[in-house]
């Protein structure tokens, strides 16, 4: 089997159905692939929709009781039978040539261990004007290059559209389970941490052709969600790099500097948001550092 598409989901039954349908609508019928729906302890009707509906045999429903995105992703890696493991977010839609385009990049060189793809937005209600362009990636959007190219440090793909050569996991541990989202918290960095380890032995590539669309729900299009997202990014980075509390003073200084910049930019909403985002990130980093690098899944 060429590919295993893994869709991890938690309480997003309707979106997950649409994601699976987009994968099944691939235009290349000669590529053998499976779709693994990893239900991460959902409490909605996900189980009923995938156990009782008439899905093709290539769609497999798997229940993972341990709550946490990294647990679900690692379950998908263990269950996958394909040569390539392709992760698609449950609120994303694959383009009709997605699987073919990603596989073609892998086939260029056996040293390519990971391939990321373009992620376009579907803004529910439109993109708010107050979102600064420099932090748009926080909404899991990517437009890295207009051609197939290697992604070198510090760049890496995003989890809404990232694929791995399955054989890399013969010698490399999968996702760290003390990182990654658990329920409604926004802990992250499990993808970049894993890709950084893979990069030590393999090349990381990007393709604009193997693209997906990512739904940005209205619930995320408010300042509170964005600041909360950045706060958790700070916790994530402190956990990933095992930062201690000794650097807290540095973050306090940076917070004070951002506060002063806000006063200078009071009439520019985007610049004010940029500084608020920095403050939220530093606050999260302080909290994560005081936990001495212990993730919230442990």
mmCIF file of C-alpha atoms in Angstrom:
data_model
loop_
_atom_site.group_PDB
_atom_site.id
_atom_site.type_symbol
_atom_site.label_atom_id
_atom_site.label_comp_id
_atom_site.label_asym_id
_atom_site.label_seq_id
_atom_site.Cartn_x
_atom_site.Cartn_y
_atom_site.Cartn_z
ATOM 1 C CA UNK A 1 0.000 0.000 0.000
ATOM 2 C CA UNK A 2 1.340 3.408 -0.958
ATOM 3 C CA UNK A 3 -0.169 5.741 1.614
ATOM 4 C CA UNK A 4 -1.980 5.842 4.946
ATOM 5 C CA UNK A 5 -3.926 9.052 5.493
ATOM 6 C CA UNK A 6 -4.310 9.664 9.226
ATOM 7 C CA UNK A 7 -7.038 12.016 10.462
ATOM 8 C CA UNK A 8 -7.032 12.494 14.236
ATOM 9 C CA UNK A 9 -10.213 13.970 15.650
ATOM 10 C CA UNK A 10 -11.759 15.099 18.914
ATOM 11 C CA UNK A 11 -15.428 16.151 18.930
ATOM 12 C CA UNK A 12 -15.513 17.296 15.296
ATOM 13 C CA UNK A 13 -17.706 14.663 13.694
ATOM 14 C CA UNK A 14 -19.098 16.785 10.841
ATOM 15 C CA UNK A 15 -15.714 18.249 9.897
ATOM 16 C CA UNK A 16 -14.099 14.810 10.039
ATOM 17 C CA UNK A 17 -16.661 13.375 7.623
ATOM 18 C CA UNK A 18 -15.909 16.203 5.180
ATOM 19 C CA UNK A 19 -12.166 15.650 5.568
ATOM 20 C CA UNK A 20 -12.501 11.941 4.791
ATOM 21 C CA UNK A 21 -14.731 12.669 1.800
ATOM 22 C CA UNK A 22 -12.108 15.041 0.396
ATOM 23 C CA UNK A 23 -9.475 12.300 0.600
ATOM 24 C CA UNK A 24 -11.753 9.744 -1.059
ATOM 25 C CA UNK A 25 -12.310 12.203 -3.922
ATOM 26 C CA UNK A 26 -8.698 11.893 -5.124
ATOM 27 C CA UNK A 27 -8.450 11.964 -8.919
ATOM 28 C CA UNK A 28 -5.804 9.209 -9.089
ATOM 29 C CA UNK A 29 -7.615 5.891 -8.752
ATOM 30 C CA UNK A 30 -4.499 3.805 -9.327
ATOM 31 C CA UNK A 31 -2.849 4.845 -6.032
ATOM 32 C CA UNK A 32 -3.672 2.410 -3.250
ATOM 33 C CA UNK A 33 -4.296 4.179 0.040
ATOM 34 C CA UNK A 34 -6.195 3.832 3.292
ATOM 35 C CA UNK A 35 -7.820 6.409 5.558
ATOM 36 C CA UNK A 36 -7.433 6.003 9.322
ATOM 37 C CA UNK A 37 -9.869 7.989 11.457
ATOM 38 C CA UNK A 38 -8.321 8.129 14.929
ATOM 39 C CA UNK A 39 -11.117 9.076 17.331
ATOM 40 C CA UNK A 40 -9.356 10.658 20.303
ATOM 41 C CA UNK A 41 -11.990 9.953 22.949
ATOM 42 C CA UNK A 42 -14.698 12.062 21.314
ATOM 43 C CA UNK A 43 -17.984 12.572 23.145
ATOM 44 C CA UNK A 44 -20.008 13.574 20.091
ATOM 45 C CA UNK A 45 -21.398 11.276 17.376
ATOM 46 C CA UNK A 46 -18.062 10.549 15.650
ATOM 47 C CA UNK A 47 -18.228 6.850 16.545
ATOM 48 C CA UNK A 48 -21.750 6.425 15.173
ATOM 49 C CA UNK A 49 -20.957 8.222 11.923
ATOM 50 C CA UNK A 50 -17.989 5.999 11.150
ATOM 51 C CA UNK A 51 -19.129 2.665 12.559
ATOM 52 C CA UNK A 52 -22.683 2.696 11.264
ATOM 53 C CA UNK A 53 -22.297 4.509 7.927
ATOM 54 C CA UNK A 54 -21.515 2.701 4.666
ATOM 55 C CA UNK A 55 -17.867 3.727 4.196
ATOM 56 C CA UNK A 56 -15.502 2.023 1.727
ATOM 57 C CA UNK A 57 -13.321 -0.735 3.169
ATOM 58 C CA UNK A 58 -10.262 1.513 2.892
ATOM 59 C CA UNK A 59 -11.654 3.722 5.684
ATOM 60 C CA UNK A 60 -10.792 2.399 9.149
ATOM 61 C CA UNK A 61 -12.201 3.793 12.386
ATOM 62 C CA UNK A 62 -9.927 3.463 15.436
ATOM 63 C CA UNK A 63 -10.754 4.622 18.960
ATOM 64 C CA UNK A 64 -7.888 5.984 21.071
ATOM 65 C CA UNK A 65 -8.979 6.417 24.677
ATOM 66 C CA UNK A 66 -5.927 8.343 25.911
ATOM 67 C CA UNK A 67 -6.785 12.001 25.433
ATOM 68 C CA UNK A 68 -4.066 13.927 23.623
ATOM 69 C CA UNK A 69 -3.246 14.660 19.986
ATOM 70 C CA UNK A 70 0.198 13.061 20.231
ATOM 71 C CA UNK A 71 -1.344 9.844 21.590
ATOM 72 C CA UNK A 72 -3.736 9.836 18.619
ATOM 73 C CA UNK A 73 -1.017 10.556 16.075
ATOM 74 C CA UNK A 74 1.255 7.855 17.445
ATOM 75 C CA UNK A 75 -1.650 5.400 17.334
ATOM 76 C CA UNK A 76 -2.047 6.297 13.660
ATOM 77 C CA UNK A 77 1.656 5.634 13.041
ATOM 78 C CA UNK A 78 1.388 2.211 14.687
ATOM 79 C CA UNK A 79 -1.741 1.274 12.734
ATOM 80 C CA UNK A 80 -0.608 2.585 9.333
ATOM 81 C CA UNK A 81 0.087 0.036 6.618
ATOM 82 C CA UNK A 82 1.199 2.442 3.894
ATOM 83 C CA UNK A 83 4.678 3.309 2.740
ATOM 84 C CA UNK A 84 3.940 6.961 3.521
ATOM 85 C CA UNK A 85 1.962 8.327 6.473
ATOM 86 C CA UNK A 86 0.038 11.472 5.571
ATOM 87 C CA UNK A 87 -1.501 13.564 8.352
ATOM 88 C CA UNK A 88 -4.538 15.724 7.595
ATOM 89 C CA UNK A 89 -6.298 17.824 10.247
ATOM 90 C CA UNK A 90 -9.918 16.960 10.931
ATOM 91 C CA UNK A 91 -10.928 20.507 9.933
ATOM 92 C CA UNK A 92 -8.976 20.463 6.664
ATOM 93 C CA UNK A 93 -9.890 19.461 3.108
ATOM 94 C CA UNK A 94 -7.426 17.713 0.790
ATOM 95 C CA UNK A 95 -7.047 18.846 -2.801
ATOM 96 C CA UNK A 96 -7.924 16.274 -5.460
ATOM 97 C CA UNK A 97 -4.257 15.620 -6.306
ATOM 98 C CA UNK A 98 -2.933 15.775 -2.734
ATOM 99 C CA UNK A 99 -1.778 12.173 -2.330
ATOM 100 C CA UNK A 100 -0.160 11.994 -5.770
ATOM 101 C CA UNK A 101 1.740 15.262 -5.393
ATOM 102 C CA UNK A 102 3.152 14.362 -1.976
ATOM 103 C CA UNK A 103 4.236 10.887 -3.070
ATOM 104 C CA UNK A 104 5.985 12.348 -6.117
ATOM 105 C CA UNK A 105 8.176 14.439 -3.815
ATOM 106 C CA UNK A 106 9.114 11.409 -1.707
ATOM 107 C CA UNK A 107 10.026 9.511 -4.883
ATOM 108 C CA UNK A 108 12.654 12.123 -5.772
ATOM 109 C CA UNK A 109 15.106 10.846 -3.173
ATOM 110 C CA UNK A 110 15.068 8.166 -0.464
ATOM 111 C CA UNK A 111 16.731 10.659 1.850
ATOM 112 C CA UNK A 112 13.522 12.715 1.984
ATOM 113 C CA UNK A 113 11.893 11.725 5.255
ATOM 114 C CA UNK A 114 9.175 14.358 5.603
ATOM 115 C CA UNK A 115 7.086 16.411 3.164
ATOM 116 C CA UNK A 116 4.901 19.373 4.044
ATOM 117 C CA UNK A 117 2.422 21.094 1.782
ATOM 118 C CA UNK A 118 0.641 24.352 1.207
ATOM 119 C CA UNK A 119 -2.204 25.200 3.596
ATOM 120 C CA UNK A 120 -4.777 27.715 2.360
ATOM 121 C CA UNK A 121 -7.406 29.275 4.640
ATOM 122 C CA UNK A 122 -11.157 29.007 4.585
ATOM 123 C CA UNK A 123 -12.090 31.999 6.751
ATOM 124 C CA UNK A 124 -15.555 31.576 8.262
ATOM 125 C CA UNK A 125 -16.927 35.098 8.060
ATOM 126 C CA UNK A 126 -13.779 36.568 6.498
ATOM 127 C CA UNK A 127 -10.329 37.444 7.837
ATOM 128 C CA UNK A 128 -10.441 40.161 10.546
ATOM 129 C CA UNK A 129 -8.393 43.286 9.815
ATOM 130 C CA UNK A 130 -6.779 43.281 13.273
ATOM 131 C CA UNK A 131 -4.777 40.064 12.695
ATOM 132 C CA UNK A 132 -1.122 41.049 12.002
ATOM 133 C CA UNK A 133 0.270 39.490 8.829
ATOM 134 C CA UNK A 134 3.477 38.382 10.555
ATOM 135 C CA UNK A 135 1.625 35.977 12.872
ATOM 136 C CA UNK A 136 -0.866 34.550 10.376
ATOM 137 C CA UNK A 137 0.907 31.192 10.683
ATOM 138 C CA UNK A 138 -0.615 30.783 14.150
ATOM 139 C CA UNK A 139 -3.806 29.841 12.315
ATOM 140 C CA UNK A 140 -1.957 26.867 10.754
ATOM 141 C CA UNK A 141 -1.556 28.411 7.326
ATOM 142 C CA UNK A 142 1.461 27.938 5.071
ATOM 143 C CA UNK A 143 2.603 29.318 1.720
ATOM 144 C CA UNK A 144 6.347 28.671 1.887
ATOM 145 C CA UNK A 145 7.313 28.543 -1.801
ATOM 146 C CA UNK A 146 5.811 28.452 -5.281
ATOM 147 C CA UNK A 147 7.917 25.393 -6.184
ATOM 148 C CA UNK A 148 9.013 22.115 -4.629
ATOM 149 C CA UNK A 149 11.946 22.927 -2.378
ATOM 150 C CA UNK A 150 13.867 21.732 0.659
ATOM 151 C CA UNK A 151 12.853 23.299 3.965
ATOM 152 C CA UNK A 152 15.994 24.085 5.905
ATOM 153 C CA UNK A 153 16.213 25.274 9.523
ATOM 154 C CA UNK A 154 14.492 27.093 11.092
ATOM 155 C CA UNK A 155 11.533 26.284 8.808
ATOM 156 C CA UNK A 156 9.325 23.217 9.107
ATOM 157 C CA UNK A 157 5.904 22.014 7.851
ATOM 158 C CA UNK A 158 2.669 22.363 9.824
ATOM 159 C CA UNK A 159 0.681 19.393 11.091
ATOM 160 C CA UNK A 160 -2.476 20.138 9.093
ATOM 161 C CA UNK A 161 -0.592 18.906 6.021
ATOM 162 C CA UNK A 162 2.515 16.897 6.832
ATOM 163 C CA UNK A 163 3.631 13.449 5.675
ATOM 164 C CA UNK A 164 6.376 11.045 6.706
ATOM 165 C CA UNK A 165 8.166 8.121 5.138
ATOM 166 C CA UNK A 166 7.004 5.341 7.454
ATOM 167 C CA UNK A 167 10.449 3.751 7.631
ATOM 168 C CA UNK A 168 11.845 6.801 9.489
ATOM 169 C CA UNK A 169 10.064 5.527 12.589
ATOM 170 C CA UNK A 170 12.130 2.342 12.523
ATOM 171 C CA UNK A 171 14.965 4.338 14.079
ATOM 172 C CA UNK A 172 13.321 7.572 15.280
ATOM 173 C CA UNK A 173 10.847 7.873 18.150
ATOM 174 C CA UNK A 174 7.466 9.317 17.087
ATOM 175 C CA UNK A 175 5.686 12.339 18.588
ATOM 176 C CA UNK A 176 6.568 13.327 22.144
ATOM 177 C CA UNK A 177 3.479 12.578 24.192
ATOM 178 C CA UNK A 178 4.153 15.325 26.752
ATOM 179 C CA UNK A 179 3.601 17.827 23.920
ATOM 180 C CA UNK A 180 0.580 18.396 21.696
ATOM 181 C CA UNK A 181 -3.012 19.368 22.380
ATOM 182 C CA UNK A 182 -5.013 17.646 25.094
ATOM 183 C CA UNK A 183 -8.733 18.339 24.894
ATOM 184 C CA UNK A 184 -9.199 22.102 24.790
ATOM 185 C CA UNK A 185 -5.711 23.207 25.800
ATOM 186 C CA UNK A 186 -3.466 24.604 23.061
ATOM 187 C CA UNK A 187 -0.167 22.957 23.941
ATOM 188 C CA UNK A 188 1.826 22.435 20.730
ATOM 189 C CA UNK A 189 5.381 22.088 19.314
ATOM 190 C CA UNK A 190 5.158 18.293 19.011
ATOM 191 C CA UNK A 191 5.435 18.584 15.219
ATOM 192 C CA UNK A 192 8.482 20.849 15.122
ATOM 193 C CA UNK A 193 10.200 18.777 17.806
ATOM 194 C CA UNK A 194 9.730 15.540 15.841
ATOM 195 C CA UNK A 195 10.719 17.118 12.522
ATOM 196 C CA UNK A 196 13.867 18.542 14.100
ATOM 197 C CA UNK A 197 14.916 15.016 15.095
ATOM 198 C CA UNK A 198 14.058 13.621 11.652
ATOM 199 C CA UNK A 199 16.085 16.412 10.059
ATOM 200 C CA UNK A 200 19.250 15.012 11.666
ATOM 201 C CA UNK A 201 19.059 12.001 9.311
ATOM 202 C CA UNK A 202 16.693 13.003 6.497
ATOM 203 C CA UNK A 203 15.783 15.971 4.299
ATOM 204 C CA UNK A 204 12.554 17.914 4.834
ATOM 205 C CA UNK A 205 10.741 19.100 1.684
ATOM 206 C CA UNK A 206 7.796 21.338 0.816
ATOM 207 C CA UNK A 207 5.410 21.193 -2.111
ATOM 208 C CA UNK A 208 2.892 23.889 -3.080
ATOM 209 C CA UNK A 209 1.035 21.353 -5.226
ATOM 210 C CA UNK A 210 0.034 18.878 -2.516
ATOM 211 C CA UNK A 211 -2.209 21.470 -0.913
ATOM 212 C CA UNK A 212 -5.069 21.430 1.566
ATOM 213 C CA UNK A 213 -7.595 23.978 2.779
ATOM 214 C CA UNK A 214 -7.854 24.648 6.500
ATOM 215 C CA UNK A 215 -11.105 25.897 8.021
ATOM 216 C CA UNK A 216 -10.664 28.842 10.386
ATOM 217 C CA UNK A 217 -13.801 28.791 12.527
ATOM 218 C CA UNK A 218 -15.450 31.933 13.850
ATOM 219 C CA UNK A 219 -14.605 30.819 17.396
ATOM 220 C CA UNK A 220 -10.923 31.456 16.617
ATOM 221 C CA UNK A 221 -11.427 34.842 15.014
ATOM 222 C CA UNK A 222 -11.273 36.877 18.190
ATOM 223 C CA UNK A 223 -8.446 38.483 20.129
ATOM 224 C CA UNK A 224 -8.941 36.283 23.169
ATOM 225 C CA UNK A 225 -8.316 33.075 21.196
ATOM 226 C CA UNK A 226 -5.211 34.482 19.508
ATOM 227 C CA UNK A 227 -3.668 35.612 22.801
ATOM 228 C CA UNK A 228 -4.515 32.267 24.398
ATOM 229 C CA UNK A 229 -2.940 30.459 21.431
ATOM 230 C CA UNK A 230 0.287 32.425 21.863
ATOM 231 C CA UNK A 231 0.304 31.881 25.637
ATOM 232 C CA UNK A 232 0.226 28.128 25.071
ATOM 233 C CA UNK A 233 2.957 28.449 22.444
ATOM 234 C CA UNK A 234 5.160 29.915 25.164
ATOM 235 C CA UNK A 235 4.386 26.996 27.467
ATOM 236 C CA UNK A 236 5.053 24.583 24.585
ATOM 237 C CA UNK A 237 8.459 26.052 23.774
ATOM 238 C CA UNK A 238 9.530 26.074 27.413
ATOM 239 C CA UNK A 239 8.491 22.419 27.677
ATOM 240 C CA UNK A 240 10.172 21.385 24.445
ATOM 241 C CA UNK A 241 13.490 23.015 25.293
ATOM 242 C CA UNK A 242 13.280 22.143 29.000
ATOM 243 C CA UNK A 243 13.736 25.766 30.048
ATOM 244 C CA UNK A 244 14.240 26.473 33.735
ATOM 245 C CA UNK A 245 12.988 29.366 35.837
ATOM 246 C CA UNK A 246 16.365 31.137 35.706
ATOM 247 C CA UNK A 247 15.397 33.011 32.544
ATOM 248 C CA UNK A 248 12.231 34.538 34.003
ATOM 249 C CA UNK A 249 13.836 37.969 34.503
ATOM 250 C CA UNK A 250 14.653 38.172 30.787
ATOM 251 C CA UNK A 251 11.023 37.535 29.886
ATOM 252 C CA UNK A 252 9.822 40.162 32.382
ATOM 253 C CA UNK A 253 12.085 42.719 30.703
ATOM 254 C CA UNK A 254 10.701 41.760 27.267
ATOM 255 C CA UNK A 255 7.140 42.115 28.584
ATOM 256 C CA UNK A 256 7.935 45.607 29.868
ATOM 257 C CA UNK A 257 9.439 46.546 26.491
ATOM 258 C CA UNK A 258 6.343 45.300 24.665
ATOM 259 C CA UNK A 259 4.163 47.331 27.028
ATOM 260 C CA UNK A 260 6.059 50.501 26.159
ATOM 261 C CA UNK A 261 5.755 49.760 22.433
ATOM 262 C CA UNK A 262 1.985 49.412 22.851
ATOM 263 C CA UNK A 263 1.845 52.976 24.161
ATOM 264 C CA UNK A 264 3.677 54.190 21.060
ATOM 265 C CA UNK A 265 1.332 52.309 18.695
ATOM 266 C CA UNK A 266 -1.979 52.995 20.432
ATOM 267 C CA UNK A 267 -3.626 54.162 17.186
ATOM 268 C CA UNK A 268 -2.559 51.103 15.151
ATOM 269 C CA UNK A 269 -4.605 48.034 16.071
ATOM 270 C CA UNK A 270 -2.358 45.544 14.256
ATOM 271 C CA UNK A 271 0.796 46.836 15.946
ATOM 272 C CA UNK A 272 -0.905 46.814 19.344
ATOM 273 C CA UNK A 273 -1.962 43.193 18.748
ATOM 274 C CA UNK A 274 1.596 42.291 17.755
ATOM 275 C CA UNK A 275 2.839 43.534 21.134
ATOM 276 C CA UNK A 276 0.011 41.828 23.042
ATOM 277 C CA UNK A 277 0.912 38.582 21.310
ATOM 278 C CA UNK A 278 4.529 38.973 22.446
ATOM 279 C CA UNK A 279 3.385 39.577 26.019
ATOM 280 C CA UNK A 280 1.155 36.486 25.966
ATOM 281 C CA UNK A 281 4.010 34.376 24.611
ATOM 282 C CA UNK A 282 6.409 35.590 27.306
ATOM 283 C CA UNK A 283 3.821 34.925 30.017
ATOM 284 C CA UNK A 284 3.406 31.374 28.739
ATOM 285 C CA UNK A 285 7.159 30.875 28.596
ATOM 286 C CA UNK A 286 7.461 31.978 32.229
ATOM 287 C CA UNK A 287 4.766 29.513 33.306
ATOM 288 C CA UNK A 288 6.355 26.697 31.278
ATOM 289 C CA UNK A 289 9.813 27.486 32.653
ATOM 290 C CA UNK A 290 8.581 27.357 36.234
ATOM 291 C CA UNK A 291 7.250 23.873 35.515
ATOM 292 C CA UNK A 292 10.861 22.866 34.790
ATOM 293 C CA UNK A 293 10.051 21.546 31.325
ATOM 294 C CA UNK A 294 7.322 19.123 32.429
ATOM 295 C CA UNK A 295 4.606 18.793 29.830
ATOM 296 C CA UNK A 296 0.934 18.850 30.785
ATOM 297 C CA UNK A 297 0.330 15.306 29.503
ATOM 298 C CA UNK A 298 2.531 13.777 32.198
#
